[in-house]
Tab-separated table of C-alpha atoms and ligand atoms in Angstrom:
chain	number	residue	atom	x	y	z
A	272	MET	CA	106.816	127.705	109.390
A	273	SER	CA	110.751	127.887	109.410
A	274	GLU	CA	110.653	131.032	107.910
A	275	THR	CA	108.216	133.364	109.936
A	276	ASN	CA	109.397	135.295	112.508
A	277	PRO	CA	108.073	133.335	115.533
A	278	LEU	CA	107.293	136.383	118.119
A	279	SER	CA	104.528	136.546	115.358
A	280	ASN	CA	103.229	133.400	117.261
A	281	VAL	CA	103.907	134.797	120.305
A	282	VAL	CA	100.788	136.241	121.968
A	283	VAL	CA	99.693	138.644	124.881
A	284	VAL	CA	97.092	137.667	127.328
A	285	LEU	CA	96.127	139.917	130.253
A	286	HIS	CA	94.056	138.696	132.752
A	287	ARG	CA	91.539	141.402	133.770
A	288	PRO	CA	94.425	144.239	133.620
A	289	LYS	CA	92.179	146.764	135.365
A	290	ASP	CA	93.872	150.421	134.224
A	291	VAL	CA	94.397	151.125	130.557
A	292	VAL	CA	97.666	152.919	131.287
A	293	ASN	CA	99.608	149.163	132.595
A	294	ILE	CA	97.496	147.651	128.970
A	295	ALA	CA	99.621	150.783	127.519
A	296	GLY	CA	102.894	150.337	128.985
A	297	VAL	CA	102.395	146.545	127.610
A	298	ILE	CA	101.475	147.435	124.502
A	299	ARG	CA	104.677	149.627	123.994
A	300	VAL	CA	106.509	146.742	125.256
A	301	MET	CA	105.373	144.180	122.593
A	302	MET	CA	106.439	147.073	119.560
A	303	ASN	CA	109.870	147.979	121.338
A	304	MET	CA	110.765	143.881	121.371
A	305	GLY	CA	108.455	142.873	118.211
A	306	LEU	CA	105.318	141.118	119.817
A	307	SER	CA	102.158	141.890	117.809
A	308	ARG	CA	99.676	140.082	118.857
A	309	LEU	CA	97.675	141.224	122.384
A	310	ARG	CA	94.356	139.039	124.012
A	311	LEU	CA	92.438	141.093	126.641
A	312	VAL	CA	90.011	139.141	129.074
A	313	LYS	CA	87.601	141.739	130.050
A	314	PRO	CA	89.394	144.555	130.567
A	315	ASP	CA	88.106	146.629	133.424
A	316	GLU	CA	88.770	149.790	130.276
A	317	PHE	CA	90.275	150.202	127.071
A	318	ASP	CA	89.711	153.622	125.614
A	319	MET	CA	92.187	153.265	122.195
A	320	ARG	CA	93.456	157.252	122.609
A	321	ARG	CA	95.141	156.601	126.128
A	322	ILE	CA	97.303	154.238	124.922
A	323	ASP	CA	97.767	156.303	121.758
A	324	GLY	CA	98.948	158.638	124.261
A	325	VAL	CA	101.182	155.961	126.166
A	326	ALA	CA	102.145	154.052	122.604
A	327	HIS	CA	102.897	155.900	120.249
A	328	ARG	CA	102.404	154.219	116.273
A	329	SER	CA	100.549	151.610	118.671
A	330	ARG	CA	97.594	151.455	116.321
A	331	GLY	CA	98.092	148.430	114.205
A	332	ILE	CA	98.258	146.386	117.460
A	333	VAL	CA	95.231	147.816	119.072
A	334	GLU	CA	92.943	147.010	116.812
A	335	GLY	CA	94.294	143.625	115.711
A	336	THR	CA	93.673	143.295	119.745
A	337	GLU	CA	91.608	140.439	120.603
A	338	PHE	CA	88.516	140.195	123.646
A	339	TYR	CA	87.405	137.223	125.522
A	340	GLN	CA	85.035	136.895	128.640
A	341	ASP	CA	87.287	133.825	131.069
A	342	LEU	CA	91.152	132.811	130.375
A	343	PRO	CA	90.272	128.948	128.758
A	344	ALA	CA	88.968	130.620	125.997
A	345	ALA	CA	91.646	133.351	125.279
A	346	VAL	CA	94.546	130.452	125.408
A	347	SER	CA	91.978	126.985	124.006
A	348	ASP	CA	93.817	127.368	120.415
A	349	ALA	CA	97.966	128.075	122.133
A	350	LEU	CA	99.706	124.670	122.196
A	351	TYR	CA	101.928	125.849	124.776
A	352	VAL	CA	100.763	128.487	127.924
A	353	VAL	CA	103.148	130.276	130.044
A	354	GLY	CA	101.991	131.776	133.092
A	355	THR	CA	103.714	135.098	135.274
A	356	SER	CA	103.988	135.218	138.810
A	357	GLY	CA	105.749	137.426	141.394
A	358	ARG	CA	104.480	135.797	144.004
A	359	ALA	CA	106.439	133.342	146.249
A	360	ARG	CA	107.314	130.416	144.605
A	361	SER	CA	104.726	127.458	145.096
A	362	ALA	CA	106.440	123.487	145.200
A	363	GLU	CA	103.756	122.340	142.962
A	364	ARG	CA	104.150	123.994	139.733
A	365	ASN	CA	106.625	123.909	137.570
A	366	THR	CA	108.173	127.453	138.161
A	367	ALA	CA	111.729	128.909	136.013
A	368	ARG	CA	113.386	132.083	135.322
A	369	PRO	CA	112.896	133.521	132.064
A	370	ARG	CA	115.295	132.878	130.721
A	371	ALA	CA	115.444	129.137	130.912
A	372	ILE	CA	112.679	129.002	129.225
A	373	ALA	CA	112.790	131.251	126.685
A	374	PRO	CA	114.238	129.413	124.239
A	375	ALA	CA	111.757	126.226	124.558
A	376	VAL	CA	110.386	129.164	124.106
A	377	ILE	CA	110.728	130.077	120.578
A	378	GLU	CA	111.309	126.386	119.887
A	379	ARG	CA	106.977	125.952	120.701
A	380	ALA	CA	106.486	129.343	118.858
A	381	ARG	CA	107.585	127.521	115.298
A	382	GLN	CA	105.844	125.201	115.160
A	383	GLY	CA	101.932	127.189	116.339
A	384	LEU	CA	100.536	129.542	118.874
A	385	VAL	CA	102.220	130.336	122.354
A	386	ALA	CA	100.347	132.355	125.405
A	387	ILE	CA	101.976	134.074	128.181
A	388	VAL	CA	99.331	134.914	130.559
A	389	PHE	CA	100.352	137.862	132.975
A	390	GLY	CA	98.056	138.633	135.870
A	391	ARG	CA	96.095	141.568	137.239
A	392	GLU	CA	97.297	143.959	138.809
A	393	ASP	CA	96.274	143.622	142.400
A	394	LYS	CA	95.919	140.520	142.232
A	395	GLY	CA	98.276	139.005	139.765
A	396	LEU	CA	96.620	135.193	138.431
A	397	PRO	CA	94.091	133.273	140.596
A	398	THR	CA	94.739	130.084	141.060
A	399	ALA	CA	92.874	128.675	138.269
A	400	ALA	CA	94.440	130.474	136.175
A	401	LEU	CA	97.552	129.252	136.969
A	402	ASP	CA	95.876	125.798	136.486
A	403	LEU	CA	96.407	126.054	132.788
A	404	CYS	CA	99.738	127.312	132.286
A	405	HIS	CA	101.861	124.405	131.010
A	406	GLN	CA	104.498	127.462	133.090
A	407	VAL	CA	104.940	129.847	135.632
A	408	VAL	CA	107.777	132.570	135.167
A	409	GLY	CA	108.734	134.314	138.162
A	410	ILE	CA	111.043	137.123	137.331
A	411	PRO	CA	113.513	137.109	140.149
A	412	THR	CA	113.844	140.047	142.211
A	413	ASP	CA	114.624	141.593	145.835
A	414	PRO	CA	112.616	138.736	148.316
A	415	ASP	CA	110.870	141.793	150.031
A	416	PHE	CA	109.853	142.765	146.606
A	417	HIS	CA	108.088	139.939	144.713
A	418	SER	CA	106.109	141.627	142.511
A	419	LEU	CA	107.061	144.430	139.773
A	420	ASN	CA	104.412	146.635	136.903
A	421	LEU	CA	102.689	144.134	134.986
A	422	ALA	CA	104.467	145.910	131.428
A	423	GLN	CA	107.726	145.838	133.346
A	424	ALA	CA	107.113	142.109	134.004
A	425	CYS	CA	105.917	141.608	130.011
A	426	LEU	CA	109.293	143.966	129.499
A	427	VAL	CA	111.551	141.353	130.972
A	428	VAL	CA	109.592	137.722	129.749
A	429	CYS	CA	109.200	139.662	126.324
A	430	TYR	CA	113.492	140.837	126.060
A	431	GLU	CA	114.250	137.170	126.683
A	432	LEU	CA	111.907	136.141	123.873
A	433	LEU	CA	113.533	138.662	121.801
A	434	LEU	CA	117.245	137.548	122.262
A	435	ALA	CA	116.366	133.611	122.502
A	436	VAL	CA	114.910	133.893	118.500
A	437	GLY	CA	118.452	136.281	117.450
A	438	ASP	CA	121.202	133.604	119.192
A	439	PRO	CA	121.061	130.190	117.015
A	440	GLU	CA	122.999	129.114	120.050
A	441	GLN	CA	120.347	129.678	121.878
A	442	LYS	CA	117.648	127.048	118.677
A	443	GLU	CA	118.900	123.849	119.934
A	444	PRO	CA	114.843	121.339	120.360
A	445	PRO	CA	114.458	121.541	123.478
A	446	ALA	CA	114.967	117.743	125.717
A	447	SER	CA	111.980	116.330	125.553
A	448	GLY	CA	112.011	114.668	121.858
A	449	LYS	CA	109.233	116.487	119.944
A	450	HIS	CA	110.740	116.491	117.288
A	451	CYS	CA	109.767	112.829	116.190
A	452	ARG	CA	106.951	112.895	116.888
A	453	GLU	CA	104.138	112.246	114.356
A	454	THR	CA	101.109	113.752	115.431
A	455	PRO	CA	100.323	117.765	116.289
A	456	PRO	CA	101.037	119.329	120.183
A	457	ALA	CA	98.001	119.344	121.693
A	458	THR	CA	95.806	122.362	122.284
A	459	GLN	CA	95.067	123.858	126.026
A	460	GLU	CA	91.984	123.084	124.161
A	461	ASP	CA	92.727	119.598	123.766
A	462	LEU	CA	94.293	119.539	126.946
A	463	GLU	CA	91.021	120.636	129.435
A	464	GLN	CA	89.504	117.580	127.673
A	465	MET	CA	92.044	115.106	128.559
A	466	TYR	CA	92.092	116.478	132.275
A	467	GLY	CA	88.283	116.513	132.555
A	468	ALA	CA	87.602	112.786	131.126
A	469	LEU	CA	90.388	112.048	133.828
A	470	GLU	CA	88.408	113.780	136.575
A	471	SER	CA	85.625	112.704	136.229
A	472	GLY	CA	86.740	108.727	135.460
A	473	LEU	CA	88.916	109.018	139.011
A	474	GLY	CA	86.016	111.056	140.764
A	475	ARG	CA	83.295	107.583	139.607
A	476	ILE	CA	86.117	105.393	141.441
A	477	ASP	CA	86.792	107.743	144.813
A	478	PHE	CA	90.238	107.999	143.337
A	479	PHE	CA	89.844	111.687	145.113
A	480	GLU	CA	89.255	110.191	148.183
A	481	PRO	CA	90.507	111.231	151.226
A	482	ARG	CA	92.802	113.524	148.958
A	483	GLU	CA	91.570	116.813	147.698
A	484	ALA	CA	90.151	116.457	143.713
A	485	ALA	CA	91.504	120.177	143.119
A	486	ALA	CA	94.776	119.293	144.753
A	487	VAL	CA	95.189	115.376	143.014
A	488	MET	CA	94.360	117.204	139.647
A	489	ARG	CA	96.845	119.958	139.757
A	490	THR	CA	99.538	117.497	140.491
A	491	PHE	CA	98.511	115.060	137.397
A	492	ARG	CA	98.694	118.971	135.417
A	493	THR	CA	102.041	119.349	136.567
A	494	LEU	CA	103.262	116.353	135.355
A	495	LEU	CA	101.024	115.683	132.308
A	496	GLY	CA	101.875	119.724	131.192
A	497	ARG	CA	106.145	118.569	131.928
A	498	ALA	CA	105.035	116.159	129.151
A	499	GLU	CA	103.978	118.322	126.486
A	500	PRO	CA	101.187	115.251	125.275
A	501	SER	CA	100.916	115.162	121.180
A	502	LEU	CA	96.693	114.894	120.007
A	503	ARG	CA	97.388	111.511	120.442
A	504	GLU	CA	99.462	110.627	123.506
A	505	ALA	CA	96.575	113.663	125.366
A	506	LYS	CA	93.958	111.419	122.729
A	507	LEU	CA	94.210	108.569	124.929
A	508	VAL	CA	94.940	109.872	128.340
A	509	GLU	CA	91.513	111.525	128.076
A	510	ALA	CA	90.399	107.175	126.550
A	511	ILE	CA	91.092	106.473	129.936
A	512	GLY	CA	88.329	108.933	131.801
A	513	HIS	CA	85.900	107.641	129.533
A	514	ARG	CA	86.699	104.213	129.804
A	515	ILE	CA	86.599	104.401	132.947
A	516	GLY	CA	83.020	105.778	132.846
A	517	ASN	CA	82.253	103.724	130.019
A	518	TYR	CA	82.735	100.562	132.462
A	519	LEU	CA	81.611	101.270	135.947
A	520	ASP	CA	78.158	102.061	133.489
A	521	ARG	CA	78.105	99.129	131.924
A	522	LEU	CA	79.163	97.795	135.207
A	523	GLU	CA	75.283	99.376	136.779
A	524	GLN	CA	73.323	98.723	133.732
A	525	ALA	CA	74.591	94.866	133.805
A	526	PRO	CA	71.906	92.382	135.935
A	527	ASP	CA	74.268	89.860	136.021
A	528	ASN	CA	77.205	92.054	136.155
A	529	ASP	CA	78.577	90.899	133.460
A	530	VAL	CA	80.267	94.086	131.322
A	531	GLY	CA	81.748	92.369	128.755
A	532	PHE	CA	85.636	92.863	129.479
A	533	ALA	CA	86.653	90.063	126.512
A	534	ALA	CA	85.107	93.972	124.364
A	535	ASP	CA	86.676	95.784	126.522
A	536	HIS	CA	90.110	94.737	125.523
A	537	GLN	CA	89.570	94.150	121.903
A	538	ASN	CA	89.471	98.354	121.395
A	539	GLN	CA	92.430	98.292	123.154
A	540	GLY	CA	94.495	100.270	119.985
A	541	GLU	CA	92.682	104.106	120.319
A	542	PRO	CA	93.043	106.385	119.818
B	754	SAH	N1	99.973	141.286	144.491
B	754	SAH	C1	100.078	140.652	142.896
B	754	SAH	C2	100.938	141.101	142.073
B	754	SAH	C3	100.228	141.450	140.612
B	754	SAH	S1	101.988	142.572	139.666
B	754	SAH	C4	100.405	139.560	143.757
B	754	SAH	O1	99.814	138.442	144.025
B	754	SAH	O2	100.554	138.197	142.605
B	754	SAH	C5	100.534	141.570	137.931
B	754	SAH	C6	101.423	140.619	137.373
B	754	SAH	O3	102.633	141.616	136.660
B	754	SAH	C7	101.001	139.835	138.024
B	754	SAH	O4	100.066	138.751	137.416
B	754	SAH	C8	102.395	138.427	136.894
B	754	SAH	O5	102.071	138.280	135.229
B	754	SAH	C9	103.259	140.084	136.697
B	754	SAH	N2	104.281	140.101	137.885
B	754	SAH	C10	104.550	140.717	138.985
B	754	SAH	N3	105.808	140.484	139.256
B	754	SAH	C11	106.161	139.047	137.870
B	754	SAH	C12	107.318	138.624	138.623
B	754	SAH	N4	108.959	138.854	140.418
B	754	SAH	N5	107.832	137.546	138.217
B	754	SAH	C13	106.599	137.155	137.005
B	754	SAH	N6	105.620	137.902	136.666
B	754	SAH	C14	105.398	139.315	137.490
């Protein structure tokens, strides 16, 4: 992996873009900055001729563009998902400037697919989309004008990625120590399975009462997303959720409430 250009592992994902001129602008930016992979989630329109008018010689990217029905599918194979938002920062999310995260993004792109997700022109990324992201990026702006044009926001982020590839000073591995791991990193799909199992297991023990499940899960997403679990680690957390469910199932089924604690303990080494 180390010989390939990490930018070839960076996928730009546009969530429900409205205007084909902005898609074309993003493609042009991608060409300028050395990126080549574009994914579109339900664009309002996609007219190749109009794209070529704005982004000349863009056929390679246009023809390779992949279309998705929803964002989870578009990022499911990514090891790391970065969302972008022009909205005022929310305290409960990992929000950072593009320059701060670029070296870490490039480092992950040396290992596998990284998705950079941009929102719709009039609405930005919905909360559920930001929930899928390991990291949210905000480009600093004048406080009265947070919102950049889609392609211009894409330019700032991709420019920082290009610089991070070129600067050997910035190729230091991130502090998480993930290079020592023995198992591959979890993909977004693996993480969604983990969150799903955790939410359903915790729900069954009324863990969320009286809190709001979505808010608690968002905090878990921020916490676990920051840890960037390996596949094995994600499966371990997922197993907590399954195990709670299995335990309660047995409890409900056992006539005398003998739920087989001993058997439960014997399996603890998994996964
Ligand atoms: N009114 C929308 C603006 C969307 S602009 C909103 O409330 O978010 C379209 C997209 O451009 C955004 O979803 C985001 O992906 C990107 N973008 C715009 N301004 C940005 C900024 N300051 N920082 C990071 N991304 C930005």
